Coordinates of C-alpha atoms and ligand atoms in Angstrom, one line a residue:
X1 CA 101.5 51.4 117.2
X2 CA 98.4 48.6 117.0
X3 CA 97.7 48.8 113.1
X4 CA 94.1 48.4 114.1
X5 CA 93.9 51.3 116.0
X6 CA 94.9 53.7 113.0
X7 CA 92.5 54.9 111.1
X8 CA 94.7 57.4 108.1
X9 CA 98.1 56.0 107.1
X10 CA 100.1 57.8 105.3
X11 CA 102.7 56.1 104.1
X12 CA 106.3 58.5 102.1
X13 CA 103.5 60.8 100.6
X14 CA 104.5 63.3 98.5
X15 CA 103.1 66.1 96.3
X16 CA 104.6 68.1 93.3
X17 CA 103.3 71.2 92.1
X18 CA 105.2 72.2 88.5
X19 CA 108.1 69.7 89.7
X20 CA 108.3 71.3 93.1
X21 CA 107.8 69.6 96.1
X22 CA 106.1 70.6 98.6
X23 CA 105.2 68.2 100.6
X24 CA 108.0 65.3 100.9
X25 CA 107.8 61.6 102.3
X26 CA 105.5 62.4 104.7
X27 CA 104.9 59.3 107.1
X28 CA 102.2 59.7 109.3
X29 CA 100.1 57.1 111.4
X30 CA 96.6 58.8 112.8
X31 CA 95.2 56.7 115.6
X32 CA 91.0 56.3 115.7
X33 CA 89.5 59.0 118.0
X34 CA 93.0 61.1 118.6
X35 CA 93.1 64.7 118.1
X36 CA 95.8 65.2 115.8
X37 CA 97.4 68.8 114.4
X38 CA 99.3 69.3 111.6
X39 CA 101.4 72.8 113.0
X40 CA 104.0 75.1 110.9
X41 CA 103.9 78.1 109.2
X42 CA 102.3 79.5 106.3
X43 CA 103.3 77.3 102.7
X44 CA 105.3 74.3 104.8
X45 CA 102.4 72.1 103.1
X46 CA 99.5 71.5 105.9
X47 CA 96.7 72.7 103.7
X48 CA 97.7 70.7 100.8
X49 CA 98.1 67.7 102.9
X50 CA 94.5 67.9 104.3
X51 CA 93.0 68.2 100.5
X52 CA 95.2 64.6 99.8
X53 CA 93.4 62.8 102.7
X54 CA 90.1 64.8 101.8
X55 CA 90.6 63.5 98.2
X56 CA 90.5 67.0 96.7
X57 CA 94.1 66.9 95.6
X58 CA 95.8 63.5 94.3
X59 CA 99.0 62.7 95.8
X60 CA 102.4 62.4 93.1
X61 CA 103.3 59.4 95.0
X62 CA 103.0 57.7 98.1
X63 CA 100.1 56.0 99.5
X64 CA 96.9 57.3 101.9
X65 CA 95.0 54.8 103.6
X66 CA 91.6 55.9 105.1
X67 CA 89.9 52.5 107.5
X68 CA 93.4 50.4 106.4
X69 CA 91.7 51.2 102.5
X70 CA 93.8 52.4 100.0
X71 CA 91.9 55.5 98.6
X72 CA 94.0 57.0 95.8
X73 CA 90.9 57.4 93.0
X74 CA 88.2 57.7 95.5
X75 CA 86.3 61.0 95.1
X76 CA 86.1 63.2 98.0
X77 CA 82.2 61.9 98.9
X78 CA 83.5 58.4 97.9
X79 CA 85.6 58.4 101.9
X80 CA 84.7 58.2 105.1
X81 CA 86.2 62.1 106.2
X82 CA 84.7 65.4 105.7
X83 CA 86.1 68.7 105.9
X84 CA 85.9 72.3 107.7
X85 CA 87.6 75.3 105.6
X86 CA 88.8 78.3 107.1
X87 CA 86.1 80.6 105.3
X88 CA 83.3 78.3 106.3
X89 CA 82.0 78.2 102.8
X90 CA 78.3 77.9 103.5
X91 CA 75.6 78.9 101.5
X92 CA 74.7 82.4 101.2
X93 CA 71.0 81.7 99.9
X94 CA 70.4 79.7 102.5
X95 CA 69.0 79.1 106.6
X96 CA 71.3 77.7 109.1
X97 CA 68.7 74.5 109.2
X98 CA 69.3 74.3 104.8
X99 CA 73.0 74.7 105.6
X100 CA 73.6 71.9 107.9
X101 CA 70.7 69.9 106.1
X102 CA 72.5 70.2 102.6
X103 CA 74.5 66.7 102.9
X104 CA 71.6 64.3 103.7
X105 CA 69.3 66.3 101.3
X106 CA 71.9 65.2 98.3
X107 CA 72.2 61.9 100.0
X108 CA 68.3 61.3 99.5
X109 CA 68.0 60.8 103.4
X110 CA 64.0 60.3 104.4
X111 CA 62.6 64.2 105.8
X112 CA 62.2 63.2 109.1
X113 CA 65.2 61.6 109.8
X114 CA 66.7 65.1 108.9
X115 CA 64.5 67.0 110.4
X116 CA 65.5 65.6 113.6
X117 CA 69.4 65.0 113.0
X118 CA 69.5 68.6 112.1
X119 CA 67.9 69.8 115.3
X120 CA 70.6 67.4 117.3
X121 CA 73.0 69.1 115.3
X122 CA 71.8 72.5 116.5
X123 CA 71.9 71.5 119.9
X124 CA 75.6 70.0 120.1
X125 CA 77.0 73.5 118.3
X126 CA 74.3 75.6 120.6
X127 CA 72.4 77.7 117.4
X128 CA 69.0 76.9 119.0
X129 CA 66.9 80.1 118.0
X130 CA 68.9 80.7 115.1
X131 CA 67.7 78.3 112.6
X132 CA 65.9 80.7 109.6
X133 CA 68.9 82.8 109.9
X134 CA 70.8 83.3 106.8
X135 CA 75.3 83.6 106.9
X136 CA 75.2 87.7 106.1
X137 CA 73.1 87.7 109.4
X138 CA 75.3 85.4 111.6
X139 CA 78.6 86.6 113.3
X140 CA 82.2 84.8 112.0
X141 CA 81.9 82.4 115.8
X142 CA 78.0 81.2 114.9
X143 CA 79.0 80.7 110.9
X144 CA 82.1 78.7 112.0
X145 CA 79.5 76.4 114.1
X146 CA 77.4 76.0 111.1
X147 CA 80.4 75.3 109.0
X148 CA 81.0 72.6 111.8
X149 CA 77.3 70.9 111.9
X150 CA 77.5 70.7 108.4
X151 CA 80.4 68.5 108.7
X152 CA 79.1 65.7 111.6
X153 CA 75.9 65.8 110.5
X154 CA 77.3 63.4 107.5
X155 CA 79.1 61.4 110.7
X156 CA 82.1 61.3 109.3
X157 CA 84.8 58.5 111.0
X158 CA 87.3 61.8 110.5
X159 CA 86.9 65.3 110.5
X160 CA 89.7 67.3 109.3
X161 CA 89.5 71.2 110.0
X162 CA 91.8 73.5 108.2
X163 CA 92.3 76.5 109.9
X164 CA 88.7 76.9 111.2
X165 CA 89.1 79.5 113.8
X166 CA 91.8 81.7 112.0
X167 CA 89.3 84.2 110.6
X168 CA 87.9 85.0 114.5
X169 CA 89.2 87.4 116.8
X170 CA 91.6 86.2 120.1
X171 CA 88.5 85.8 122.4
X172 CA 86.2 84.0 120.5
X173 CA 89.0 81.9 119.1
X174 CA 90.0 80.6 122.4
X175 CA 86.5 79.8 123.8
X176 CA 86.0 77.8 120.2
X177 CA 89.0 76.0 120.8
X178 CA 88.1 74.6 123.8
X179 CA 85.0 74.1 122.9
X180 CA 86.0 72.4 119.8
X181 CA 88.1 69.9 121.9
X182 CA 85.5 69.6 124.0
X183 CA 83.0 68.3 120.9
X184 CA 85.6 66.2 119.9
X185 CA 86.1 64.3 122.8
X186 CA 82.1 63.9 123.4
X187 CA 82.1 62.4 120.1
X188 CA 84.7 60.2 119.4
X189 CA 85.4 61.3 116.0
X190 CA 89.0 61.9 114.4
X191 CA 90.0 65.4 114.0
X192 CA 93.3 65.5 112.0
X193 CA 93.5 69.9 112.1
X194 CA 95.4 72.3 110.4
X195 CA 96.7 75.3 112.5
X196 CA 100.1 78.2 112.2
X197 CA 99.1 79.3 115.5
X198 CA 101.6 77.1 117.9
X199 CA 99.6 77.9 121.1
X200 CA 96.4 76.9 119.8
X201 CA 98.2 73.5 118.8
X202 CA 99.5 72.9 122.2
X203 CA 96.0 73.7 124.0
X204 CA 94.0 71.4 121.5
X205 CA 95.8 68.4 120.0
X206 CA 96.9 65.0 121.3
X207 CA 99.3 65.0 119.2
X208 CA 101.0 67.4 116.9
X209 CA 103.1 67.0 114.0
X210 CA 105.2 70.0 113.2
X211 CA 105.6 70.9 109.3
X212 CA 108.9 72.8 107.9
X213 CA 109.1 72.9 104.2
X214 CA 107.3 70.4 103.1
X215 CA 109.3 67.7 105.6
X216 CA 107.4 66.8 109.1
X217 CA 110.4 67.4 111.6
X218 CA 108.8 65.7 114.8
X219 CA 105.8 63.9 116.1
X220 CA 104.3 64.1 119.7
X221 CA 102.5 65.1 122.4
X222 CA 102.6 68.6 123.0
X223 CA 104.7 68.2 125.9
X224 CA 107.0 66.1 123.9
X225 CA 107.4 69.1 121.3
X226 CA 107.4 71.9 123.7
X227 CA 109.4 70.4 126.2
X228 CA 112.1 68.1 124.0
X229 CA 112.2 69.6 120.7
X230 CA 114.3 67.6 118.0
X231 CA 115.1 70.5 115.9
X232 CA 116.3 74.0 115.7
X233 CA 113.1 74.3 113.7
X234 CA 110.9 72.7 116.0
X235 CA 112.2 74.4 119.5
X236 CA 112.1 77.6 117.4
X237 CA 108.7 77.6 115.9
X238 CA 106.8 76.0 118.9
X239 CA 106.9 78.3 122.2
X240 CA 109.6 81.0 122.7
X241 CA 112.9 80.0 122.6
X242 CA 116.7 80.8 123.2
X243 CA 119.3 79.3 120.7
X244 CA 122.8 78.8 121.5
X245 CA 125.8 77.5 119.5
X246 CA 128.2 75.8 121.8
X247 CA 130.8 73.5 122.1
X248 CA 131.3 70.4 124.5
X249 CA 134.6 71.4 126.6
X250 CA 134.1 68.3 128.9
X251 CA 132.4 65.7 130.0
X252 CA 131.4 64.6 133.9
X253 CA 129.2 61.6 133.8
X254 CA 125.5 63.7 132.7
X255 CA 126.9 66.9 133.0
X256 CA 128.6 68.5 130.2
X257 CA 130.4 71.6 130.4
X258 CA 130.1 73.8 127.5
X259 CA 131.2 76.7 125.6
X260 CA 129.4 78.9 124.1
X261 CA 130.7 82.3 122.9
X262 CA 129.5 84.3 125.7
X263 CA 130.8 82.1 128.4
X264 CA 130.6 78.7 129.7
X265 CA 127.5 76.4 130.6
X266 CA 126.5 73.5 131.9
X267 CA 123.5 70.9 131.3
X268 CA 122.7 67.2 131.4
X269 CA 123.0 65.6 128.5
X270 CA 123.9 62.0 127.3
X271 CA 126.3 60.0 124.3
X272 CA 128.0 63.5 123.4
X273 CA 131.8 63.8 122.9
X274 CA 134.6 66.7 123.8
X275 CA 134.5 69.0 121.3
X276 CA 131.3 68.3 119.7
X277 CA 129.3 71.3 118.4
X278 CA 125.4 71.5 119.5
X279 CA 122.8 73.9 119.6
X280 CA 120.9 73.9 122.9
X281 CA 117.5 75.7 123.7
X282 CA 116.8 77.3 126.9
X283 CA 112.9 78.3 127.4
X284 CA 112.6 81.9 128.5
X285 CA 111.0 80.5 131.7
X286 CA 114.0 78.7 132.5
X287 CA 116.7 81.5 132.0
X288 CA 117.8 82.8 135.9
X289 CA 119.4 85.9 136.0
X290 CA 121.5 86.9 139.5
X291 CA 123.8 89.3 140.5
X292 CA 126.6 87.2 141.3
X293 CA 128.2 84.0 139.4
X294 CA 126.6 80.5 139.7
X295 CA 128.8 77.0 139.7
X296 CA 129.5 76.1 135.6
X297 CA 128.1 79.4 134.1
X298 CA 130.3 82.6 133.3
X299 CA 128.2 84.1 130.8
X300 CA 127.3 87.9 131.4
X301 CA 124.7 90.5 130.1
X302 CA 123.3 93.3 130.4
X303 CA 119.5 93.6 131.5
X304 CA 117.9 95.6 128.6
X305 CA 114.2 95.9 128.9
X306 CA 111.1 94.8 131.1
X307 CA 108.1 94.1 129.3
X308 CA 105.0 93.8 132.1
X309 CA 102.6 91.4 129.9
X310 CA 99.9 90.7 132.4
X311 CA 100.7 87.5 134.1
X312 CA 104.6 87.5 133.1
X313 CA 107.1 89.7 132.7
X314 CA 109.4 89.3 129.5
X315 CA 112.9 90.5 130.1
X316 CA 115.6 91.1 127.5
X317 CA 119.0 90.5 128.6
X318 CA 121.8 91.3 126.2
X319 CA 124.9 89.3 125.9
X320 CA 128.6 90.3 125.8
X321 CA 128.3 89.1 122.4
X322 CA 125.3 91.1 121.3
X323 CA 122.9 88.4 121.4
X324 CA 119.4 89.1 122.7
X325 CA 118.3 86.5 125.7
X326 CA 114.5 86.4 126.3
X327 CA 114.0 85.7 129.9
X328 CA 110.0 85.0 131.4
X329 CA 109.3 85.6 135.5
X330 CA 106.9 86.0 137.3
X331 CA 105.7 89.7 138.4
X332 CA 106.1 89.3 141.7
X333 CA 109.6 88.2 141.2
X334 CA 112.7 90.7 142.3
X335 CA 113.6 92.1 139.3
X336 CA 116.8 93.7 138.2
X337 CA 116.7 97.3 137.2
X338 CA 117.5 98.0 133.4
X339 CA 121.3 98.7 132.5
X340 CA 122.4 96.5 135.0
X341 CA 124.9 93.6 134.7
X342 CA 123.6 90.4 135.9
X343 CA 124.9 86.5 135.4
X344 CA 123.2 84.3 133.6
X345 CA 122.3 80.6 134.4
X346 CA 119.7 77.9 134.1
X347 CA 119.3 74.8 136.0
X348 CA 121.0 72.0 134.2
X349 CA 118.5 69.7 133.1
X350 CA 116.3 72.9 131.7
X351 CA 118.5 73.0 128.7
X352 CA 118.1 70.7 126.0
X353 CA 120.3 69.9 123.2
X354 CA 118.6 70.5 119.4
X355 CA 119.8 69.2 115.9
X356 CA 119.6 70.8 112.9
X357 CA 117.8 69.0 110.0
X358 CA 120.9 69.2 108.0
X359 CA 122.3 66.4 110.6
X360 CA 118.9 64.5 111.0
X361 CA 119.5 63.9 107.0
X362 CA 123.0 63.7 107.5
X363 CA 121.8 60.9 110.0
X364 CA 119.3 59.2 107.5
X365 CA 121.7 58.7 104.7
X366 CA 124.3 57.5 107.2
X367 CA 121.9 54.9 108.7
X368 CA 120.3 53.8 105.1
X369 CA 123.9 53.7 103.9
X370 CA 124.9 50.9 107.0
X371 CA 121.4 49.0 106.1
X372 CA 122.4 49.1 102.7
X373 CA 126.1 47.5 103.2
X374 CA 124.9 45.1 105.8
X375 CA 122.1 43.7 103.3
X376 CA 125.0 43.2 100.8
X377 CA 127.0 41.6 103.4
X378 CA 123.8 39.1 104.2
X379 CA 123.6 38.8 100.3
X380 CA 127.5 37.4 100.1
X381 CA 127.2 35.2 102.8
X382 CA 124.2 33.5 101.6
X383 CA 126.1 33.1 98.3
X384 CA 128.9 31.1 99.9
Ligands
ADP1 N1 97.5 74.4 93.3 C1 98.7 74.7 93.5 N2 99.6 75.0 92.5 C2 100.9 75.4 92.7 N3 101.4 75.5 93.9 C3 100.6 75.3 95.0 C4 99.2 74.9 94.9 N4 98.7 74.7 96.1 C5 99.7 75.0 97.0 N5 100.9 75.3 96.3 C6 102.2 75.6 97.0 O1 102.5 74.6 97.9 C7 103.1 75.0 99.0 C8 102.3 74.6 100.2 O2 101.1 75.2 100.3 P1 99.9 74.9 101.4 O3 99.8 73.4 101.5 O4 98.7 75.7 101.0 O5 100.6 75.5 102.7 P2 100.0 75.8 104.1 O6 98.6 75.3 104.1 O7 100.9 75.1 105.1 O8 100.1 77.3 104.3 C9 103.1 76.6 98.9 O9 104.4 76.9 98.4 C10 102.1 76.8 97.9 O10 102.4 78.0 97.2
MG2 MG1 96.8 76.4 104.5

């Protein structure tokens, strides 16, 4: 990536709380005017990396660049970023023009100049006719837009939002998010934000970086999360997914043939050996079910439920083995009746092979371990 083009490096941050961990060697480059999401569940460490980039929370080691400066001592109002909090924390005492006002007024900023930045500002979040009103009068939508003026008034390079539209209800959350996005790309700024909800990640975000305990397990576009997860975690946690232990039986050029306990498989794959063992995910979506056997799949089920959910049906197909299969179509696909048997297949290339982390770290140490011998060869030979 062009170093000039980032504008927050992180660089092996990491942050104890009472000699726990909780966020570890996080690496993290965010380029100027990306949309950038920090996604996992509830105590993998997002919030707490937010308040280190804020400056709310000092990092135990590690270093955070903000503009390629290293800010480790700055005070939050001493950087360039501001930040959005899930419970808004405005003002109760005071009007939404006092709210949004409240950072130039400390900043000494001449009267009119505020006058008329605030009334931009209530344009670009659409409050016009709300101005005297106070929060107790505003609904959780119009209080998160205040929240939000109050933040780019102070035209921050970066705006980092944690969990800003997780107190509002489904509706009103998507029609924020989009337009949220849509405010971020008219202005340019940086939004590095902090979500649990996966979808909302995937509709918003340029990039996201997926958070398990502390450890970020993968970095990308959302069509490079959703669509080649490099974990368990990861294909897990982001969009619905199927899980399968198998083993590689054989190998025929891309395709390899596997086993898995219910049966055998097939999908394209590359540098994997007979008899390796891999976990594969298989998107709902992709799961076919038919009524007699396909080329390279044997496994059977039984068709368990139909859930009609509006604009896709969610099947459950139960394996010979017990496992539960989730399977998405379409309504106006045939579908076949409950307590029937059916085959199950997928096309090849829809299945795509996951790691574990325990191997990604079984990786790392194996990799460091070749660097480390290969630097003590280099030191030898420049000794003879
Ligand atoms: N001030 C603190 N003191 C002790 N533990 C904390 C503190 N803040 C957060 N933690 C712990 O750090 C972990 C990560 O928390 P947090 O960053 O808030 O997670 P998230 O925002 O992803 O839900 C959790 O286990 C939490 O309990
Ligand atoms: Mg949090």
């Amino acid at each position: 990536m062009n170093s000039e083009n980032v504008i927050v490096r992180l660089n092996e941050v990491e942050k104890e709380f009472d000699g726990v961990k909780v966020v570890k060697k996080l690496s993290l480059d965010i380029k100027e005017g990306e949309f950038l999401t920090l996604l996992g569940p509830s105590g993998c460490g997002k919030t707490t990396t937010l308040r280190m980039i804020a400056g709310f929370s000092e990092a135990t080691s590690g270093e955070i660049m903000l503009e390629g400066v290293d800010v480790s001592g700055l005070k939050p109002n001493e950087r360039n970023v501001n930040t959005v909090f899930q419970n808004y924390a405005l003002f109760p005492h005071m009007n939404v023009e006092d709210n949004i006002a409240f950072g130039l007024v400390e900043k000494k900023v001449p009267k009119a100049e505020i006058k008329e930045r605030v009334s931009e500002m209530i344009k670009l979040v659409q409050l016009e006719g709300l101005e005297k009103r106070k929060p107790a009068q505003m609904s959780g939508g119009q209080k998160q837009r205040v929240a939000i003026a109050r933040a780019l008034i102070n035209k921050p390079r970066v705006l980092l939002l944690d969990e800003p539209l997780g107190a509002l209800d489904l509706k009103l959350r998507k029609q924020m998010q989009l337009e949220l996005k849509h405010l971020q790309q008219k202005l340019g700024i940086t939004f590095v934000y902090v979500t649990h909800d996966q979808e909302e990640a995937l509709t918003m975000s340029d990039r996201i970086a997926v958070m398990h305990e502390g450890v970020m397990e993968q970095i990308g576009t959302p069509d490079e999360v959703y669509n080649h997860p490099k974990t368990k975690f990861v294909a897990s946690f982001v969009g619905e997914s199927n899980i399968l232990e198998s083993y590689v039986r054989s190998v025929d050029g891309d395709l390899l043939h596997i086993d898995l306990e219910a049966g055998k498989a097939a999908l394209h794959a590359k540098g994997f050996g007979v008899e390796e063992m891999i976990y594969i995910c298989v998107r709902p979506e992709n799961v076919k079910l038919s009524e007699t056997p396909v080329e390279h799949f044997s496994i059977r089920g039984k068709v368990i439920e139909h859930i009609f959910a509006g604009s896709v049906v969610k099947t459950e197909v139960e394996l010979l083995t017990g496992q539960i299969l989730k399977v998405a179509s379409h309504p106006n696909d045939d579908h076949v009746e409950v307590g029937k048997r059916v085959y199950v297949h997928w096309r090849p290339k829809d299945a795509i092979i996951v790691h574990t982390v325990e191997e990604q770290i079984y990786n790392v140490i194996e990799q460091t371990t070749e660097k480390l011998y290969k630097e003590m060869e280099g030191v030898d030979e420049g000794e003879d």
